[in-house]
PDB file of C-alpha atoms in Angstrom:
ATOM      1  CA  MET A   1      15.694 -44.705 -28.337  1.00  0.00           C
ATOM      2  CA  ASP A   2      15.748 -40.985 -27.872  1.00  0.00           C
ATOM      3  CA  GLU A   3      16.278 -39.635 -24.432  1.00  0.00           C
ATOM      4  CA  ILE A   4      13.029 -38.256 -23.098  1.00  0.00           C
ATOM      5  CA  SER A   5      13.273 -35.308 -20.837  1.00  0.00           C
ATOM      6  CA  LEU A   6      10.230 -33.802 -19.168  1.00  0.00           C
ATOM      7  CA  GLU A   7       9.903 -30.466 -17.507  1.00  0.00           C
ATOM      8  CA  ALA A   8       7.227 -29.759 -14.906  1.00  0.00           C
ATOM      9  CA  ALA A   9       4.727 -27.103 -15.965  1.00  0.00           C
ATOM     10  CA  PRO A  10       2.811 -24.893 -13.529  1.00  0.00           C
ATOM     11  CA  VAL A  11      -0.848 -25.962 -13.164  1.00  0.00           C
ATOM     12  CA  LEU A  12      -2.114 -22.529 -14.233  1.00  0.00           C
ATOM     13  CA  GLY A  13       0.776 -21.848 -16.589  1.00  0.00           C
ATOM     14  CA  GLY A  14       2.315 -19.475 -14.087  1.00  0.00           C
ATOM     15  CA  ALA A  15      -0.696 -17.169 -14.042  1.00  0.00           C
ATOM     16  CA  SER A  16       0.042 -13.584 -13.094  1.00  0.00           C
ATOM     17  CA  LEU A  17      -2.661 -10.944 -13.330  1.00  0.00           C
ATOM     18  CA  GLU A  18      -2.742  -7.253 -12.616  1.00  0.00           C
ATOM     19  CA  LEU A  19      -6.220  -5.791 -12.020  1.00  0.00           C
ATOM     20  CA  SER A  20      -6.343  -2.075 -11.223  1.00  0.00           C
ATOM     21  CA  GLY A  21      -3.521  -2.211  -8.732  1.00  0.00           C
ATOM     22  CA  ASN A  22      -4.357  -5.690  -7.421  1.00  0.00           C
ATOM     23  CA  ARG A  23      -2.263  -8.762  -8.151  1.00  0.00           C
ATOM     24  CA  ILE A  24      -3.178 -12.444  -8.507  1.00  0.00           C
ATOM     25  CA  VAL A  25      -0.084 -14.612  -8.869  1.00  0.00           C
ATOM     26  CA  GLU A  26       0.234 -18.402  -9.033  1.00  0.00           C
ATOM     27  CA  ARG A  27       2.940 -19.415  -6.567  1.00  0.00           C
ATOM     28  CA  ASP A  28       4.443 -22.363  -8.397  1.00  0.00           C
ATOM     29  CA  ASP A  29       7.624 -22.327  -6.309  1.00  0.00           C
ATOM     30  CA  LEU A  30       6.003 -23.586  -3.101  1.00  0.00           C
ATOM     31  CA  ALA A  31       6.052 -27.130  -1.747  1.00  0.00           C
ATOM     32  CA  ILE A  32       3.303 -28.296   0.607  1.00  0.00           C
ATOM     33  CA  VAL A  33       3.851 -31.083   3.117  1.00  0.00           C
ATOM     34  CA  SER A  34       1.246 -32.048   5.710  1.00  0.00           C
ATOM     35  CA  ILE A  35       2.366 -33.166   9.149  1.00  0.00           C
ATOM     36  CA  ALA A  36       0.010 -35.222  11.300  1.00  0.00           C
ATOM     37  CA  THR A  37       0.655 -35.557  15.020  1.00  0.00           C
ATOM     38  CA  PRO A  38       1.041 -39.140  16.277  1.00  0.00           C
ATOM     39  CA  LEU A  39      -1.307 -39.998  19.162  1.00  0.00           C
ATOM     40  CA  GLY A  40       0.428 -38.806  22.330  1.00  0.00           C
ATOM     41  CA  GLY A  41       3.374 -37.411  20.334  1.00  0.00           C
ATOM     42  CA  GLU A  42       2.580 -33.699  20.608  1.00  0.00           C
ATOM     43  CA  ASP A  43       5.594 -32.809  22.759  1.00  0.00           C
ATOM     44  CA  ALA A  44       8.166 -34.605  20.572  1.00  0.00           C
ATOM     45  CA  LEU A  45       6.792 -32.952  17.420  1.00  0.00           C
ATOM     46  CA  THR A  46       6.707 -29.515  19.084  1.00  0.00           C
ATOM     47  CA  GLU A  47      10.339 -29.914  20.101  1.00  0.00           C
ATOM     48  CA  ALA A  48      11.458 -31.119  16.667  1.00  0.00           C
ATOM     49  CA  LEU A  49       9.804 -28.158  14.940  1.00  0.00           C
ATOM     50  CA  ARG A  50      11.310 -25.756  17.438  1.00  0.00           C
ATOM     51  CA  ASN A  51      14.816 -27.177  17.130  1.00  0.00           C
ATOM     52  CA  GLU A  52      14.899 -27.615  13.362  1.00  0.00           C
ATOM     53  CA  TRP A  53      13.381 -24.481  11.829  1.00  0.00           C
ATOM     54  CA  PRO A  54      12.552 -22.987  14.470  1.00  0.00           C
ATOM     55  CA  LEU A  55       8.768 -23.076  14.128  1.00  0.00           C
ATOM     56  CA  ASP A  56       6.010 -23.027  16.732  1.00  0.00           C
ATOM     57  CA  VAL A  57       3.148 -25.454  16.334  1.00  0.00           C
ATOM     58  CA  PRO A  58       0.399 -23.066  15.226  1.00  0.00           C
ATOM     59  CA  GLU A  59      -2.756 -22.783  17.312  1.00  0.00           C
ATOM     60  CA  PRO A  60      -6.085 -23.469  15.563  1.00  0.00           C
ATOM     61  CA  THR A  61      -6.954 -20.637  13.106  1.00  0.00           C
ATOM     62  CA  ARG A  62      -3.313 -19.519  13.118  1.00  0.00           C
ATOM     63  CA  SER A  63      -0.097 -20.091  11.197  1.00  0.00           C
ATOM     64  CA  SER A  64       3.504 -19.601  12.258  1.00  0.00           C
ATOM     65  CA  LEU A  65       6.375 -18.337  10.174  1.00  0.00           C
ATOM     66  CA  SER A  66      10.119 -18.900  10.184  1.00  0.00           C
ATOM     67  CA  GLY A  67      11.892 -17.153   7.306  1.00  0.00           C
ATOM     68  CA  GLU A  68       9.958 -18.335   4.263  1.00  0.00           C
ATOM     69  CA  VAL A  69       8.660 -21.522   5.882  1.00  0.00           C
ATOM     70  CA  ARG A  70       5.065 -21.312   7.008  1.00  0.00           C
ATOM     71  CA  ALA A  71       3.246 -23.825   9.204  1.00  0.00           C
ATOM     72  CA  VAL A  72      -0.538 -23.620   8.796  1.00  0.00           C
ATOM     73  CA  ARG A  73      -2.859 -25.346  11.223  1.00  0.00           C
ATOM     74  CA  THR A  74      -5.430 -27.347   9.245  1.00  0.00           C
ATOM     75  CA  ALA A  75      -7.029 -29.751  11.741  1.00  0.00           C
ATOM     76  CA  PRO A  76      -6.865 -30.726  15.438  1.00  0.00           C
ATOM     77  CA  ASP A  77      -3.882 -33.018  14.768  1.00  0.00           C
ATOM     78  CA  GLN A  78      -2.594 -31.720  11.472  1.00  0.00           C
ATOM     79  CA  MET A  79      -0.662 -28.803  10.009  1.00  0.00           C
ATOM     80  CA  MET A  80       0.794 -28.033   6.611  1.00  0.00           C
ATOM     81  CA  LEU A  81       4.264 -26.741   5.917  1.00  0.00           C
ATOM     82  CA  ILE A  82       4.340 -24.379   2.937  1.00  0.00           C
ATOM     83  CA  PHE A  83       7.777 -23.318   1.754  1.00  0.00           C
ATOM     84  CA  PRO A  84       9.765 -22.543  -1.407  1.00  0.00           C
ATOM     85  CA  HIS A  85      11.372 -25.740  -2.671  1.00  0.00           C
ATOM     86  CA  ALA A  86      12.602 -26.484  -6.189  1.00  0.00           C
ATOM     87  CA  THR A  87      12.956 -30.279  -6.279  1.00  0.00           C
ATOM     88  CA  PRO A  88      10.211 -32.926  -5.926  1.00  0.00           C
ATOM     89  CA  ASP A  89      11.547 -34.339  -2.652  1.00  0.00           C
ATOM     90  CA  ALA A  90       9.916 -31.969  -0.159  1.00  0.00           C
ATOM     91  CA  GLU A  91       8.366 -34.730   1.958  1.00  0.00           C
ATOM     92  CA  ALA A  92      11.660 -36.588   2.372  1.00  0.00           C
ATOM     93  CA  VAL A  93      13.454 -33.381   3.323  1.00  0.00           C
ATOM     94  CA  VAL A  94      10.864 -32.520   5.976  1.00  0.00           C
ATOM     95  CA  GLN A  95      10.687 -36.064   7.322  1.00  0.00           C
ATOM     96  CA  GLU A  96      14.450 -36.225   7.692  1.00  0.00           C
ATOM     97  CA  ARG A  97      14.431 -33.083   9.815  1.00  0.00           C
ATOM     98  CA  LEU A  98      11.485 -34.296  11.897  1.00  0.00           C
ATOM     99  CA  GLY A  99      13.195 -37.605  12.574  1.00  0.00           C
ATOM    100  CA  GLY A 100       9.945 -39.594  12.765  1.00  0.00           C
ATOM    101  CA  THR A 101       8.160 -37.278  15.227  1.00  0.00           C
ATOM    102  CA  GLY A 102       5.337 -36.588  12.738  1.00  0.00           C
ATOM    103  CA  TYR A 103       3.560 -38.367   9.883  1.00  0.00           C
ATOM    104  CA  THR A 104       4.342 -36.502   6.658  1.00  0.00           C
ATOM    105  CA  THR A 105       2.557 -36.513   3.303  1.00  0.00           C
ATOM    106  CA  ASP A 106       3.597 -34.613   0.201  1.00  0.00           C
ATOM    107  CA  GLN A 107       0.636 -32.498  -0.920  1.00  0.00           C
ATOM    108  CA  THR A 108       2.452 -30.225  -3.375  1.00  0.00           C
ATOM    109  CA  ASP A 109       0.726 -31.553  -6.501  1.00  0.00           C
ATOM    110  CA  GLY A 110      -2.714 -31.611  -4.878  1.00  0.00           C
ATOM    111  CA  TRP A 111      -2.949 -27.866  -4.402  1.00  0.00           C
ATOM    112  CA  ILE A 112      -2.448 -24.616  -6.207  1.00  0.00           C
ATOM    113  CA  VAL A 113      -1.469 -21.512  -4.301  1.00  0.00           C
ATOM    114  CA  LEU A 114      -2.648 -18.087  -5.401  1.00  0.00           C
ATOM    115  CA  GLU A 115      -1.024 -15.043  -3.895  1.00  0.00           C
ATOM    116  CA  VAL A 116      -3.544 -12.215  -3.958  1.00  0.00           C
ATOM    117  CA  ALA A 117      -2.755  -8.689  -2.875  1.00  0.00           C
ATOM    118  CA  GLY A 118      -3.964  -5.157  -3.359  1.00  0.00           C
ATOM    119  CA  PRO A 119      -6.369  -2.556  -1.983  1.00  0.00           C
ATOM    120  CA  ASP A 120      -9.545  -4.317  -3.255  1.00  0.00           C
ATOM    121  CA  THR A 121      -8.600  -7.741  -1.922  1.00  0.00           C
ATOM    122  CA  LEU A 122     -10.940  -7.808   1.071  1.00  0.00           C
ATOM    123  CA  SER A 123     -13.944  -6.601  -0.891  1.00  0.00           C
ATOM    124  CA  ALA A 124     -13.226  -9.082  -3.690  1.00  0.00           C
ATOM    125  CA  LEU A 125     -12.864 -12.015  -1.312  1.00  0.00           C
ATOM    126  CA  GLU A 126     -15.856 -11.202   0.896  1.00  0.00           C
ATOM    127  CA  ARG A 127     -18.064 -11.968  -2.103  1.00  0.00           C
ATOM    128  CA  ILE A 128     -16.902 -15.560  -2.421  1.00  0.00           C
ATOM    129  CA  CYS A 129     -15.488 -16.474   1.000  1.00  0.00           C
ATOM    130  CA  PRO A 130     -17.798 -17.186   3.976  1.00  0.00           C
ATOM    131  CA  LEU A 131     -14.968 -16.629   6.496  1.00  0.00           C
ATOM    132  CA  ASP A 132     -14.799 -13.271   8.248  1.00  0.00           C
ATOM    133  CA  LEU A 133     -11.482 -12.345   6.636  1.00  0.00           C
ATOM    134  CA  PRO A 134     -11.313  -8.710   7.883  1.00  0.00           C
ATOM    135  CA  SER A 135     -11.234 -10.064  11.443  1.00  0.00           C
ATOM    136  CA  PHE A 136      -8.208 -12.298  10.700  1.00  0.00           C
ATOM    137  CA  GLU A 137      -4.943 -11.210  12.263  1.00  0.00           C
ATOM    138  CA  ILE A 138      -1.858 -11.370  10.045  1.00  0.00           C
ATOM    139  CA  GLY A 139      -1.024 -15.072   9.966  1.00  0.00           C
ATOM    140  CA  GLY A 140      -4.631 -16.056  10.594  1.00  0.00           C
ATOM    141  CA  THR A 141      -5.938 -18.952   8.544  1.00  0.00           C
ATOM    142  CA  GLY A 142      -9.114 -20.859   7.790  1.00  0.00           C
ATOM    143  CA  ARG A 143     -10.412 -23.593   5.537  1.00  0.00           C
ATOM    144  CA  THR A 144     -13.773 -23.243   3.859  1.00  0.00           C
ATOM    145  CA  VAL A 145     -15.645 -23.388   0.534  1.00  0.00           C
ATOM    146  CA  MET A 146     -15.450 -20.712  -2.130  1.00  0.00           C
ATOM    147  CA  GLU A 147     -17.756 -21.069  -5.143  1.00  0.00           C
ATOM    148  CA  HIS A 148     -18.321 -24.748  -4.203  1.00  0.00           C
ATOM    149  CA  MET A 149     -14.571 -25.447  -4.166  1.00  0.00           C
ATOM    150  CA  GLY A 150     -12.738 -26.322  -0.987  1.00  0.00           C
ATOM    151  CA  ALA A 151     -10.171 -23.649  -0.205  1.00  0.00           C
ATOM    152  CA  MET A 152      -7.813 -22.399   2.438  1.00  0.00           C
ATOM    153  CA  ALA A 153      -6.955 -18.773   3.149  1.00  0.00           C
ATOM    154  CA  VAL A 154      -3.912 -17.444   4.983  1.00  0.00           C
ATOM    155  CA  ARG A 155      -3.627 -13.731   5.726  1.00  0.00           C
ATOM    156  CA  THR A 156      -0.057 -12.701   4.960  1.00  0.00           C
ATOM    157  CA  GLY A 157      -0.491  -8.946   5.155  1.00  0.00           C
ATOM    158  CA  GLU A 158      -3.032  -6.164   5.626  1.00  0.00           C
ATOM    159  CA  ASP A 159      -4.222  -6.577   2.018  1.00  0.00           C
ATOM    160  CA  ALA A 160      -2.563  -9.871   1.087  1.00  0.00           C
ATOM    161  CA  PHE A 161      -3.624 -13.507   1.266  1.00  0.00           C
ATOM    162  CA  LEU A 162      -2.463 -16.914   0.139  1.00  0.00           C
ATOM    163  CA  LEU A 163      -5.392 -18.891  -1.261  1.00  0.00           C
ATOM    164  CA  LEU A 164      -5.054 -22.646  -1.613  1.00  0.00           C
ATOM    165  CA  SER A 165      -7.421 -24.830  -3.565  1.00  0.00           C
ATOM    166  CA  ALA A 166      -7.396 -28.190  -5.334  1.00  0.00           C
ATOM    167  CA  SER A 167      -5.153 -28.337  -8.405  1.00  0.00           C
ATOM    168  CA  SER A 168      -7.819 -30.427 -10.185  1.00  0.00           C
ATOM    169  CA  SER A 169     -10.174 -27.427 -10.243  1.00  0.00           C
ATOM    170  CA  ALA A 170      -7.460 -24.770 -10.317  1.00  0.00           C
ATOM    171  CA  ALA A 171      -8.668 -22.984 -13.454  1.00  0.00           C
ATOM    172  CA  SER A 172     -12.204 -22.672 -12.061  1.00  0.00           C
ATOM    173  CA  PHE A 173     -10.826 -21.335  -8.787  1.00  0.00           C
ATOM    174  CA  LEU A 174      -8.682 -18.745 -10.533  1.00  0.00           C
ATOM    175  CA  HIS A 175     -11.694 -17.768 -12.635  1.00  0.00           C
ATOM    176  CA  ALA A 176     -13.819 -17.311  -9.490  1.00  0.00           C
ATOM    177  CA  VAL A 177     -11.190 -15.151  -7.790  1.00  0.00           C
ATOM    178  CA  GLU A 178     -10.461 -13.116 -10.897  1.00  0.00           C
ATOM    179  CA  THR A 179     -14.183 -12.541 -11.589  1.00  0.00           C
ATOM    180  CA  SER A 180     -14.730 -11.376  -8.041  1.00  0.00           C
ATOM    181  CA  TYR A 181     -11.892  -8.866  -8.380  1.00  0.00           C
ATOM    182  CA  ARG A 182     -13.374  -7.595 -11.632  1.00  0.00           C
ATOM    183  CA  TYR A 183     -16.690  -6.930  -9.886  1.00  0.00           C
ATOM    184  CA  VAL A 184     -15.062  -4.597  -7.383  1.00  0.00           C
ATOM    185  CA  THR A 185     -12.447  -2.842  -9.520  1.00  0.00           C
TER     186      THR A 185
ATOM    187  CA  MET B   9     -27.555 -21.783  10.913  1.00  0.00           C
ATOM    188  CA  ILE B  10     -24.266 -20.930  12.563  1.00  0.00           C
ATOM    189  CA  ILE B  11     -22.336 -23.612  14.453  1.00  0.00           C
ATOM    190  CA  ASN B  12     -19.948 -22.293  17.053  1.00  0.00           C
ATOM    191  CA  HIS B  13     -16.978 -24.622  16.509  1.00  0.00           C
ATOM    192  CA  PRO B  14     -15.072 -25.139  19.791  1.00  0.00           C
ATOM    193  CA  LEU B  15     -11.687 -24.561  18.072  1.00  0.00           C
ATOM    194  CA  LEU B  16     -12.495 -22.323  15.108  1.00  0.00           C
ATOM    195  CA  GLY B  17     -15.353 -20.110  16.294  1.00  0.00           C
ATOM    196  CA  PRO B  18     -18.616 -19.460  14.443  1.00  0.00           C
ATOM    197  CA  ARG B  19     -18.885 -21.259  11.098  1.00  0.00           C
ATOM    198  CA  ASP B  20     -21.660 -21.491   8.547  1.00  0.00           C
ATOM    199  CA  ALA B  21     -23.618 -24.756   8.579  1.00  0.00           C
ATOM    200  CA  ALA B  22     -22.908 -25.071   4.826  1.00  0.00           C
ATOM    201  CA  GLU B  23     -19.360 -26.174   5.720  1.00  0.00           C
ATOM    202  CA  PHE B  24     -20.747 -29.158   7.648  1.00  0.00           C
ATOM    203  CA  VAL B  25     -22.408 -32.467   6.917  1.00  0.00           C
ATOM    204  CA  VAL B  26     -24.915 -33.772   9.438  1.00  0.00           C
ATOM    205  CA  LEU B  27     -24.630 -37.444  10.296  1.00  0.00           C
ATOM    206  CA  GLY B  28     -27.630 -37.835  12.595  1.00  0.00           C
ATOM    207  CA  ASP B  29     -28.203 -38.821  16.203  1.00  0.00           C
ATOM    208  CA  ALA B  30     -25.110 -38.743  18.424  1.00  0.00           C
ATOM    209  CA  CYS B  31     -26.124 -42.131  19.859  1.00  0.00           C
ATOM    210  CA  LEU B  32     -24.052 -43.534  16.952  1.00  0.00           C
ATOM    211  CA  ILE B  33     -21.008 -43.008  19.207  1.00  0.00           C
ATOM    212  CA  ASP B  34     -22.266 -45.772  21.500  1.00  0.00           C
ATOM    213  CA  ARG B  35     -21.937 -48.709  19.140  1.00  0.00           C
ATOM    214  CA  PRO B  36     -22.434 -52.049  20.900  1.00  0.00           C
ATOM    215  CA  ASP B  37     -19.606 -54.585  20.713  1.00  0.00           C
ATOM    216  CA  GLY B  38     -20.536 -56.424  17.515  1.00  0.00           C
ATOM    217  CA  MET B  39     -18.889 -59.673  18.661  1.00  0.00           C
ATOM    218  CA  ASN B  40     -21.010 -59.970  21.814  1.00  0.00           C
ATOM    219  CA  ALA B  41     -24.156 -57.905  21.344  1.00  0.00           C
ATOM    220  CA  ALA B  42     -27.498 -59.582  20.752  1.00  0.00           C
ATOM    221  CA  SER B  43     -28.933 -59.102  17.269  1.00  0.00           C
ATOM    222  CA  GLU B  44     -31.796 -57.127  18.836  1.00  0.00           C
ATOM    223  CA  GLU B  45     -29.270 -54.672  20.259  1.00  0.00           C
ATOM    224  CA  MET B  46     -27.449 -54.272  16.910  1.00  0.00           C
ATOM    225  CA  HIS B  47     -30.770 -53.800  15.139  1.00  0.00           C
ATOM    226  CA  ASP B  48     -31.766 -51.012  17.524  1.00  0.00           C
ATOM    227  CA  TYR B  49     -28.351 -49.352  17.141  1.00  0.00           C
ATOM    228  CA  ALA B  50     -28.574 -49.412  13.351  1.00  0.00           C
ATOM    229  CA  TYR B  51     -32.244 -48.532  12.805  1.00  0.00           C
ATOM    230  CA  VAL B  52     -34.047 -47.145  15.855  1.00  0.00           C
ATOM    231  CA  ARG B  53     -33.820 -43.416  16.564  1.00  0.00           C
ATOM    232  CA  ASP B  54     -35.654 -41.046  18.842  1.00  0.00           C
ATOM    233  CA  ASN B  55     -37.344 -38.125  17.127  1.00  0.00           C
ATOM    234  CA  PRO B  56     -37.508 -35.527  19.879  1.00  0.00           C
ATOM    235  CA  ALA B  57     -39.291 -32.183  19.657  1.00  0.00           C
ATOM    236  CA  GLY B  58     -36.794 -30.044  21.524  1.00  0.00           C
ATOM    237  CA  GLU B  59     -33.216 -30.702  22.530  1.00  0.00           C
ATOM    238  CA  HIS B  60     -31.380 -33.142  20.269  1.00  0.00           C
ATOM    239  CA  ARG B  61     -27.743 -34.278  20.142  1.00  0.00           C
ATOM    240  CA  GLU B  62     -26.373 -34.810  16.670  1.00  0.00           C
ATOM    241  CA  LEU B  63     -23.073 -35.676  15.002  1.00  0.00           C
ATOM    242  CA  TRP B  64     -21.815 -33.074  12.573  1.00  0.00           C
ATOM    243  CA  TYR B  65     -18.729 -33.414  10.388  1.00  0.00           C
ATOM    244  CA  HIS B  66     -16.771 -30.293   9.450  1.00  0.00           C
ATOM    245  CA  GLU B  67     -16.015 -31.550   5.960  1.00  0.00           C
ATOM    246  CA  GLN B  68     -15.193 -28.191   4.381  1.00  0.00           C
ATOM    247  CA  GLY B  69     -13.158 -27.082   7.360  1.00  0.00           C
ATOM    248  CA  ASP B  70     -10.867 -28.871   9.762  1.00  0.00           C
ATOM    249  CA  ARG B  71     -12.464 -32.319   9.233  1.00  0.00           C
ATOM    250  CA  SER B  72     -13.377 -32.681  12.874  1.00  0.00           C
ATOM    251  CA  TRP B  73     -16.413 -34.550  14.167  1.00  0.00           C
ATOM    252  CA  LEU B  74     -18.629 -32.545  16.500  1.00  0.00           C
ATOM    253  CA  VAL B  75     -21.482 -33.342  18.860  1.00  0.00           C
ATOM    254  CA  VAL B  76     -23.958 -30.490  18.388  1.00  0.00           C
ATOM    255  CA  THR B  77     -26.795 -30.102  20.877  1.00  0.00           C
ATOM    256  CA  ARG B  78     -29.568 -28.099  19.275  1.00  0.00           C
ATOM    257  CA  SER B  79     -33.277 -27.541  19.575  1.00  0.00           C
ATOM    258  CA  THR B  80     -35.337 -29.041  16.770  1.00  0.00           C
ATOM    259  CA  LEU B  81     -38.116 -26.566  17.617  1.00  0.00           C
ATOM    260  CA  THR B  82     -36.168 -23.298  17.423  1.00  0.00           C
ATOM    261  CA  HIS B  83     -32.957 -24.357  15.572  1.00  0.00           C
ATOM    262  CA  ASP B  84     -30.998 -22.833  18.457  1.00  0.00           C
ATOM    263  CA  VAL B  85     -27.541 -24.347  18.787  1.00  0.00           C
ATOM    264  CA  ILE B  86     -27.146 -24.916  22.528  1.00  0.00           C
ATOM    265  CA  LYS B  87     -23.789 -26.646  22.854  1.00  0.00           C
ATOM    266  CA  VAL B  88     -20.957 -27.797  20.560  1.00  0.00           C
ATOM    267  CA  GLU B  89     -18.280 -30.294  21.607  1.00  0.00           C
ATOM    268  CA  LEU B  90     -15.551 -32.199  19.773  1.00  0.00           C
ATOM    269  CA  ALA B  91     -16.872 -35.755  19.317  1.00  0.00           C
ATOM    270  CA  ARG B  92     -13.534 -37.215  20.365  1.00  0.00           C
ATOM    271  CA  ASP B  93     -13.722 -35.363  23.691  1.00  0.00           C
ATOM    272  CA  VAL B  94     -17.201 -36.793  24.208  1.00  0.00           C
ATOM    273  CA  ALA B  95     -15.993 -40.320  23.373  1.00  0.00           C
ATOM    274  CA  ARG B  96     -12.933 -40.011  25.616  1.00  0.00           C
ATOM    275  CA  ALA B  97     -15.100 -38.758  28.492  1.00  0.00           C
ATOM    276  CA  ARG B  98     -16.992 -42.033  28.165  1.00  0.00           C
ATOM    277  CA  GLY B  99     -13.808 -44.038  28.585  1.00  0.00           C
ATOM    278  CA  ARG B 100     -12.944 -44.679  24.937  1.00  0.00           C
ATOM    279  CA  SER B 101      -9.215 -44.708  24.224  1.00  0.00           C
ATOM    280  CA  ARG B 102      -9.277 -42.286  21.263  1.00  0.00           C
TER     281      ARG B 102
END
C-alpha cells in the first residue's frame, strides 16, 4: 500500500487581507492550551507559571505576556496560553512544564485566531462587538458574542487585536469582520 | 439591561442566560427530604413584584454563575454576586 502522508491545512486557508491600510491575518502558527486551576491549587500554579516562563496569572479582563507566550484570563479558574508552536503536542509540552499544577486541555483545533490591525480597527469592531474595546488597556481581554458567534478579543496594541472564535464557524466570523471593515473604509 | 459583573464590569444581558429563582441553590438532600419538600423545590416559586434574586449564567462570557438581585417592577439591577460565593457563604464546600 502506498504511504499516505497528510499535511495540516489552515482553517481559513491562511487568509490574509489588506483593506485600505488595515490588515486581517489568520494566525495559523499559534497553539492554544487552556489551564484550569485545581481547587485550592492557586499558589502552586502561580509559582509554576512564574518559574517556567515566567508568566503572571492574569487578573480577570487581563492577559500577561512573556516573549511570544500570552496567558489570557477566560474564567474565574481558567486561563488560556496562546503561543507559536509548530507541532501538535502543545498540551503535553505545557503540562510537562506545569508539572501537574494545572489541568490542561489542548484547544488549538477548536479556535481560529485573527490578527486585526490598522487605523480603522476600532470603528470596524465597535459595529460587531458589544465590549467597550476603546477602554481596553493594551493586554486587556474579554469574551463575548459577535454576529451571534462566541468570540474573544485581546488588545495587543493601540490599533491591534487578536480575535478568537470557533473554528467550526471560522469562515462566517472572517466574513463578519471583513464586512465590518469594508463598511468603515 | 446591563448586568454589572463582579469580575468583568458592566456586560450586556444578551451575553447571559437566566435560570430563574436563586432558591435553586438550596436543593434539599434528595436522599432524606420528604417528597413534599422535593416537589416544592422543583415546582413552587414565588412571583414577587419588586426585589427578586435570580440565577444568571454568563454563557457568552466567562461561564460564571451569578446571583442577580433585581427589581421586577423597574428592571433595576440592585446587586450582583458570584453564585459560588453565595453558596460558600452558606457553608457549601465549593
